[in-house]
Amino acid sequence: MKRKKTPYVILGLLSEESLSGYEIKKYIDIRFSFFWNESYGQLYPALKSLERKGWIVSHASEDKTKREKTIYAITSLGREELKAWLSEPVEKESIRFEILLKMYFSSLIDEDVMLEHIQTFQKNHAQQLMILNMFEKELQAVKDIDNHGDILRVIDFGQKVFTAYDEWCEETKHYLETRKNK
Amino acid sequence: MKRKKTPYVILGLLSEESLSGYEIKKYIDIRFSFFWNESYGQLYPALKSLERKGWIVSHASEDKTKREKTIYAITSLGREELKAWLSEPVEKESIRFEILLKMYFSSLIDEDVMLEHIQTFQKNHAQQLMILNMFEKELQAVKDIDNHGDILRVIDFGQKVFTAYDEWCEETKHYLETRKNK
DNA sequence: CGGCGCATGTAACTTGTTACATGATTCC
DNA sequence: GGAATCATGTAACAAGTTACATGCGCCG
């Protein structure tokens, strides 16, 4: 059974600090983007639903000089539910790599087109790897965060995987170049 | 804009040989499982829709000793559409790694529970890697398939990535063990 | 003759994306 | 004053999963 996971990302982030919906989205886009994504269409309704269940509570922002926003805070019930979910087995992820599908059937198209695809894929992920390396450096500077080590482990996952991608791209480009010249 | 990709997997497989819906599903489950998946709920309706568009045609199986099945074959129009899709840029994949989300917030739960998660994740992917290694050996034995090299490239992707996963798991297990004993 | 795999399908549901709307505030 | 970003939302749509139904053919 596929369980909705949006509520738990929200709970996770709110377990660290109270945030508005907009801030949660920002947070996910910046920190989690390499392994997670959420759209507003999922996020805002999920916040409403979590509040109805009593897992989170909202209050207006205090800084009256700025535009008011709705800040959400986790409740102790929400914290319990989060812990319960964290303890549950990880569901099998269903991944779809369009690039591999195209590579698999690439004999049907021009090598140069496939090379273009690989090039773009490689560039995109090199970019992501760079960002991760930056994050890692930043994190190593400030060691006072409590889940410092856990975050570094998550970043390391990205670094390992994106490095693997890069190597694959290099080899595959070479393969396609060779195939082209015969 | 997110385009449905099920039709193109079907077209791809049918570009190699004519198959029934059931066979297509089998094929994807076995050969593509590490980077793609389809459910019958997507597959059968997609076949109907592709036939209506004239991208594929169906005919009853010939072997009358066995139970009849509907075999689909790609049309030249379908082949053109497949090629057109293969040439289009690869869309950004939206990946969600539940294991990383749980790792990120793992300070909230017992180390042993998280270790269990990692253990399972590692075991599952080690299994997949083994299967890929098997496939690779099989493929290297029979070199007469036309897109032999492309398939090997796809397999290599899986091998690289799953090896990266395994290393990450080892290091993360070690990290959690250390964290546990302090 | 019972169970498993072959074979095809669909309805109900859940999940996720996109596009749009609205208006405030900030920065140049 | 106009563009960008902050901030919150929703309706319509698209995509994907699950659970179920049905029946054949083969093997032990």
XYZ file of C-alpha atoms (C1' of nucleotides) in Angstrom:
420
model
C 0.000 0.000 0.000
C 1.381 3.347 -1.053
C 1.218 5.877 1.760
C 1.257 9.597 1.194
C 4.516 11.009 2.402
C 4.006 14.749 2.140
C 2.643 14.983 5.713
C 5.798 13.410 7.095
C 8.204 15.741 5.331
C 6.212 18.585 6.809
C 6.272 17.046 10.267
C 9.986 16.400 9.963
C 10.781 19.989 9.131
C 8.432 21.333 11.776
C 10.085 19.067 14.338
C 13.165 21.271 13.942
C 11.501 24.658 13.810
C 8.138 26.289 13.199
C 7.664 27.395 9.608
C 5.099 28.751 7.197
C 3.917 26.787 4.169
C 5.985 28.956 1.908
C 9.080 28.441 4.022
C 8.577 24.685 4.030
C 8.443 24.715 0.253
C 11.624 26.796 0.092
C 13.331 24.488 2.505
C 12.482 21.405 0.465
C 13.447 23.081 -2.802
C 16.836 24.080 -1.486
C 17.916 21.408 0.979
C 16.025 18.357 -0.204
C 15.819 19.014 -3.910
C 18.263 16.284 -4.844
C 16.125 13.571 -3.294
C 12.693 15.087 -2.683
C 10.156 17.508 -4.143
C 6.773 18.879 -3.265
C 4.368 21.162 -5.086
C 2.143 23.794 -3.514
C -0.806 21.748 -4.697
C 0.257 19.027 -2.268
C 1.713 21.173 0.444
C -1.032 23.603 1.385
C -3.847 21.057 1.486
C -1.605 18.753 3.541
C -1.026 21.525 6.082
C -4.778 22.047 6.459
C -5.339 18.342 6.889
C -2.555 18.010 9.462
C -4.029 20.858 11.464
C -7.472 19.248 11.408
C -5.921 16.084 12.802
C -4.192 18.053 15.543
C -0.720 17.032 14.457
C 0.260 20.644 13.913
C -1.106 24.026 15.050
C -0.996 27.383 13.314
C -0.620 30.930 14.542
C -0.046 34.252 12.809
C 3.502 35.535 12.530
C 4.527 38.004 15.222
C 6.639 40.482 13.297
C 3.978 43.055 12.467
C 6.324 45.170 10.345
C 6.249 42.421 7.722
C 3.333 40.853 5.940
C 1.509 38.384 8.100
C 2.014 34.695 7.437
C 0.677 31.508 8.957
C 3.314 29.759 11.008
C 2.848 26.094 11.775
C 4.223 24.286 14.808
C 4.287 20.558 15.502
C 2.258 19.227 18.436
C 3.335 16.398 20.698
C 0.816 14.183 18.927
C 2.398 15.144 15.601
C 5.811 14.323 16.996
C 4.617 10.889 18.031
C 3.139 10.244 14.594
C 6.379 11.347 12.982
C 8.397 8.981 15.144
C 5.995 6.170 14.356
C 6.413 6.768 10.634
C 10.191 7.014 10.918
C 10.183 3.604 12.560
C 8.103 1.969 9.852
C 9.893 0.066 7.074
C 10.916 2.067 4.023
C 8.672 1.397 1.037
C 10.209 0.313 -2.237
C 10.801 3.421 -4.288
C 9.460 3.362 -7.819
C 12.028 5.052 -9.972
C 11.808 5.826 -13.643
C 14.924 6.783 -15.510
C 13.879 8.156 -18.837
C 17.526 8.506 -19.802
C 18.008 4.740 -19.493
C 14.921 4.033 -21.539
C 16.248 6.285 -24.269
C 19.690 4.748 -23.998
C 18.211 1.266 -24.274
C 16.527 2.100 -27.574
C 19.144 4.539 -28.782
C 20.103 2.404 -31.785
C 16.982 3.834 -33.425
C 18.238 7.401 -33.368
C 21.289 9.377 -34.293
C 24.289 9.076 -31.968
C 24.575 12.840 -31.765
C 21.060 13.200 -30.388
C 21.745 10.619 -27.706
C 25.051 12.317 -26.943
C 23.130 15.552 -26.428
C 20.838 13.805 -23.920
C 23.779 12.391 -21.989
C 25.529 15.735 -22.040
C 22.525 17.492 -20.529
C 22.014 14.782 -17.935
C 25.660 14.990 -16.943
C 25.650 18.781 -16.736
C 22.506 18.851 -14.592
C 23.832 16.375 -12.097
C 27.307 17.903 -12.011
C 25.555 21.104 -10.995
C 23.724 19.280 -8.224
C 26.945 17.662 -7.049
C 28.583 21.073 -6.859
C 25.766 22.364 -4.683
C 26.086 19.336 -2.418
C 29.814 19.909 -2.065
C 29.073 23.478 -1.071
C 26.532 22.387 1.518
C 29.002 19.915 2.917
C 31.624 22.619 3.384
C 29.118 24.932 5.030
C 28.026 22.189 7.377
C 31.542 21.229 8.370
C 32.114 24.824 9.438
C 29.202 24.836 11.893
C 29.190 21.653 13.933
C 26.750 22.741 16.596
C 23.590 21.467 14.886
C 22.200 18.405 16.600
C 21.570 16.225 13.563
C 24.758 17.416 11.881
C 26.043 13.911 11.261
C 22.770 12.667 9.815
C 22.659 15.497 7.315
C 26.225 14.762 6.269
C 25.214 11.141 5.649
C 22.358 12.285 3.433
C 24.655 14.612 1.502
C 27.172 11.816 1.121
C 24.516 9.694 -0.556
C 24.017 12.364 -3.175
C 27.729 12.800 -3.674
C 28.292 9.089 -4.196
C 25.371 8.678 -6.559
C 26.075 11.779 -8.613
C 29.712 10.784 -8.919
C 28.547 7.421 -10.231
C 26.282 9.220 -12.725
C 29.186 11.301 -13.904
C 31.413 8.301 -14.501
C 28.632 6.561 -16.351
C 28.116 9.612 -18.557
C 31.797 9.786 -19.407
C 31.958 6.134 -20.372
C 28.697 6.305 -22.266
C 29.796 9.361 -24.215
C 32.930 7.500 -25.168
C 30.871 4.482 -26.175
C 28.608 6.589 -28.384
C 31.545 8.385 -29.998
C 33.098 5.050 -30.851
C 29.830 3.670 -32.194
C 29.442 6.779 -34.296
C 32.755 6.323 -36.063
C 32.059 2.931 -37.498
C 4.695 19.649 -18.995
C 4.793 16.066 -17.829
C 4.288 13.607 -20.663
C 3.020 10.099 -20.124
C 5.762 7.655 -20.875
C 4.004 4.308 -20.777
C 3.193 4.450 -24.522
C 6.852 4.856 -25.377
C 8.069 1.907 -23.337
C 5.486 -0.150 -25.182
C 6.564 1.207 -28.551
C 10.196 0.581 -27.685
C 9.627 -3.049 -26.839
C 7.386 -3.597 -29.843
C 10.063 -2.074 -32.068
C 12.141 -5.147 -31.272
C 9.446 -7.799 -31.497
C 5.683 -8.192 -31.432
C 4.344 -9.009 -27.996
C 1.138 -9.387 -26.010
C 0.253 -7.084 -23.132
C 1.120 -9.755 -20.647
C 4.490 -10.343 -22.284
C 5.265 -6.634 -22.249
C 4.564 -6.530 -18.528
C 6.809 -9.561 -17.955
C 9.530 -7.991 -20.010
C 9.456 -4.754 -18.049
C 9.307 -6.588 -14.716
C 12.329 -8.671 -15.531
C 14.588 -6.565 -17.736
C 13.654 -3.034 -16.765
C 12.681 -3.503 -13.148
C 15.722 -1.696 -11.781
C 14.863 1.529 -13.564
C 11.260 1.222 -14.726
C 7.895 -0.208 -13.719
C 4.403 -0.402 -15.135
C 1.138 -1.731 -13.762
C -1.568 -3.505 -15.724
C -3.808 -0.570 -14.947
C -1.570 1.592 -17.098
C -0.506 -0.978 -19.626
C -3.735 -2.375 -21.048
C -5.497 0.959 -21.487
C -2.339 2.354 -23.120
C -2.340 -0.519 -25.625
C -5.953 0.223 -26.560
C -5.183 3.900 -26.965
C -2.101 3.226 -29.087
C -4.121 0.993 -31.359
C -6.811 3.655 -31.765
C -4.107 6.090 -32.829
C -2.742 3.609 -35.338
C 0.681 3.451 -33.722
C 0.316 -0.279 -33.151
C -1.907 -3.037 -34.568
C -3.170 -6.193 -32.923
C -3.826 -9.691 -34.172
C -4.654 -12.970 -32.490
C -1.818 -15.359 -31.740
C -1.269 -18.095 -34.338
C -0.443 -21.081 -32.201
C -3.922 -22.542 -31.884
C -2.798 -25.296 -29.510
C -2.308 -22.667 -26.793
C -4.726 -20.186 -25.396
C -5.282 -17.263 -27.723
C -3.677 -13.963 -26.888
C -3.621 -10.547 -28.489
C -0.288 -9.829 -30.076
C 0.598 -6.216 -30.808
C 2.930 -5.046 -33.544
C 4.330 -1.584 -34.115
C 3.302 0.292 -37.278
C 5.592 2.550 -39.279
C 3.713 5.520 -37.832
C 4.365 4.166 -34.353
C 8.021 3.762 -35.195
C 8.208 7.368 -36.297
C 6.538 8.544 -33.106
C 8.953 6.468 -31.058
C 11.930 7.971 -32.828
C 10.510 11.454 -32.341
C 10.151 10.825 -28.623
C 13.629 9.333 -28.327
C 14.993 12.510 -29.868
C 13.201 14.813 -27.456
C 15.082 16.087 -24.396
C 14.917 13.936 -21.279
C 12.594 15.385 -18.656
C 13.895 15.981 -15.152
C 13.088 12.917 -13.117
C 11.334 13.517 -9.826
C 12.857 11.136 -7.354
C 11.849 10.549 -3.771
C 14.156 8.653 -1.497
C 12.226 7.785 1.602
C 15.361 6.270 3.096
C 17.100 9.667 2.951
C 14.158 11.426 4.528
C 14.252 8.921 7.371
C 18.011 9.222 7.660
C 17.729 13.005 7.790
C 15.394 12.868 10.778
C 16.871 9.728 12.299
C 18.006 11.505 15.458
C 14.379 11.236 16.585
C 14.382 7.457 16.619
C 16.432 4.598 17.947
C 19.660 3.826 16.112
C 18.708 0.176 15.855
C 15.538 0.972 13.965
C 17.421 3.095 11.471
C 20.051 0.386 11.172
C 17.268 -2.041 10.307
C 16.097 0.300 7.522
C 19.581 0.600 6.085
C 20.096 -3.131 6.329
C 16.955 -3.831 4.335
C 17.758 -1.169 1.764
C 21.230 -2.616 1.325
C 20.010 -6.175 1.020
C 17.378 -5.268 -1.565
C 19.811 -3.445 -3.776
C 22.550 -6.022 -3.379
C 20.018 -8.496 -4.737
C 19.319 -6.236 -7.697
C 23.020 -5.805 -8.336
C 23.458 -9.564 -8.384
C 20.745 -9.910 -10.980
C 22.368 -7.216 -13.092
C 25.716 -8.999 -12.902
C 23.994 -12.149 -14.085
C 22.368 -10.340 -16.996
C 25.687 -8.854 -17.955
C 27.325 -12.278 -18.108
C 24.469 -13.667 -20.158
C 24.698 -10.787 -22.571
C 28.439 -11.059 -22.999
C 27.951 -14.671 -24.074
C 25.584 -13.790 -26.922
C 26.934 -10.830 -28.843
C 24.698 -11.113 -31.878
C 21.927 -8.823 -30.631
C 21.899 -5.532 -32.459
C 21.589 -3.182 -29.491
C 23.911 -5.321 -27.383
C 26.175 -2.414 -26.496
C 23.308 -0.117 -25.504
C 21.893 -2.697 -23.133
C 25.302 -3.160 -21.546
C 25.472 0.609 -20.981
C 22.098 0.527 -19.244
C 23.183 -2.378 -17.060
C 26.392 -0.564 -16.226
C 24.373 2.363 -14.916
C 22.628 0.078 -12.471
C 25.863 -1.551 -11.435
C 27.548 1.772 -10.734
C 24.607 3.192 -8.823
C 23.928 0.076 -6.773
C 27.600 -0.173 -5.902
C 27.426 3.425 -4.687
C 24.359 2.538 -2.601
C 26.195 -0.363 -1.051
C 29.178 1.748 -0.068
C 26.873 4.357 1.392
C 25.070 1.710 3.414
C 28.306 0.337 4.807
C 29.515 3.761 5.879
C 26.140 4.735 7.257
C 25.858 1.538 9.264
C 29.262 2.268 10.718
C 28.192 5.832 11.491
C 25.060 4.654 13.282
C 26.951 2.026 15.264
C 29.392 4.684 16.427
C 26.588 7.101 17.308
C 24.883 4.344 19.248
C 27.862 3.714 21.515
C 28.144 7.198 22.909
C -8.894 -31.740 -9.081
C -6.341 -28.054 -6.920
C -3.106 -24.656 -7.483
C -0.216 -21.912 -10.175
C 0.882 -19.143 -13.917
C -1.090 -17.307 -18.244
C -3.986 -13.622 -19.994
C -6.948 -9.530 -20.120
C -9.143 -6.196 -18.222
C -11.470 -2.267 -15.312
C -13.434 0.676 -11.487
C -12.384 3.094 -7.619
C -9.170 5.420 -5.602
C -5.039 8.041 -4.423
C -1.477 10.891 -5.628
C 0.722 14.502 -7.954
C 1.151 18.480 -11.368
C -0.120 22.599 -13.689
C -2.089 26.641 -14.311
C -4.198 30.199 -12.535
C -5.760 33.784 -9.161
C -4.828 37.210 -5.800
C -2.511 40.576 -3.419
C 1.438 42.297 -0.454
C 6.075 43.813 -0.115
C 10.697 44.826 -1.547
C 14.233 46.393 -4.535
C 16.043 48.965 -8.309
C 6.502 52.470 -11.445
C 7.633 47.832 -12.695
C 9.724 43.433 -11.768
C 10.792 40.012 -8.563
C 9.778 37.607 -4.703
C 6.815 36.738 -0.753
C 2.630 34.288 0.486
C -1.519 31.411 0.128
C -4.378 28.947 -2.124
C -7.467 25.934 -5.496
C -9.643 23.694 -9.569
C -8.897 20.918 -13.292
C -6.392 17.609 -14.904
C -3.129 13.748 -15.446
C -0.923 9.814 -13.831
C -0.450 5.763 -11.248
C -1.902 1.947 -7.900
C -4.794 -1.477 -5.985
C -8.050 -4.634 -5.785
C -10.938 -7.274 -7.935
C -13.118 -10.183 -11.667
C -12.878 -13.765 -14.996
C -11.472 -17.800 -17.135
C -7.972 -20.839 -19.591
C -4.343 -24.386 -19.618
C -0.876 -27.087 -17.566
C 1.357 -29.894 -14.086
C 1.545 -32.997 -10.432
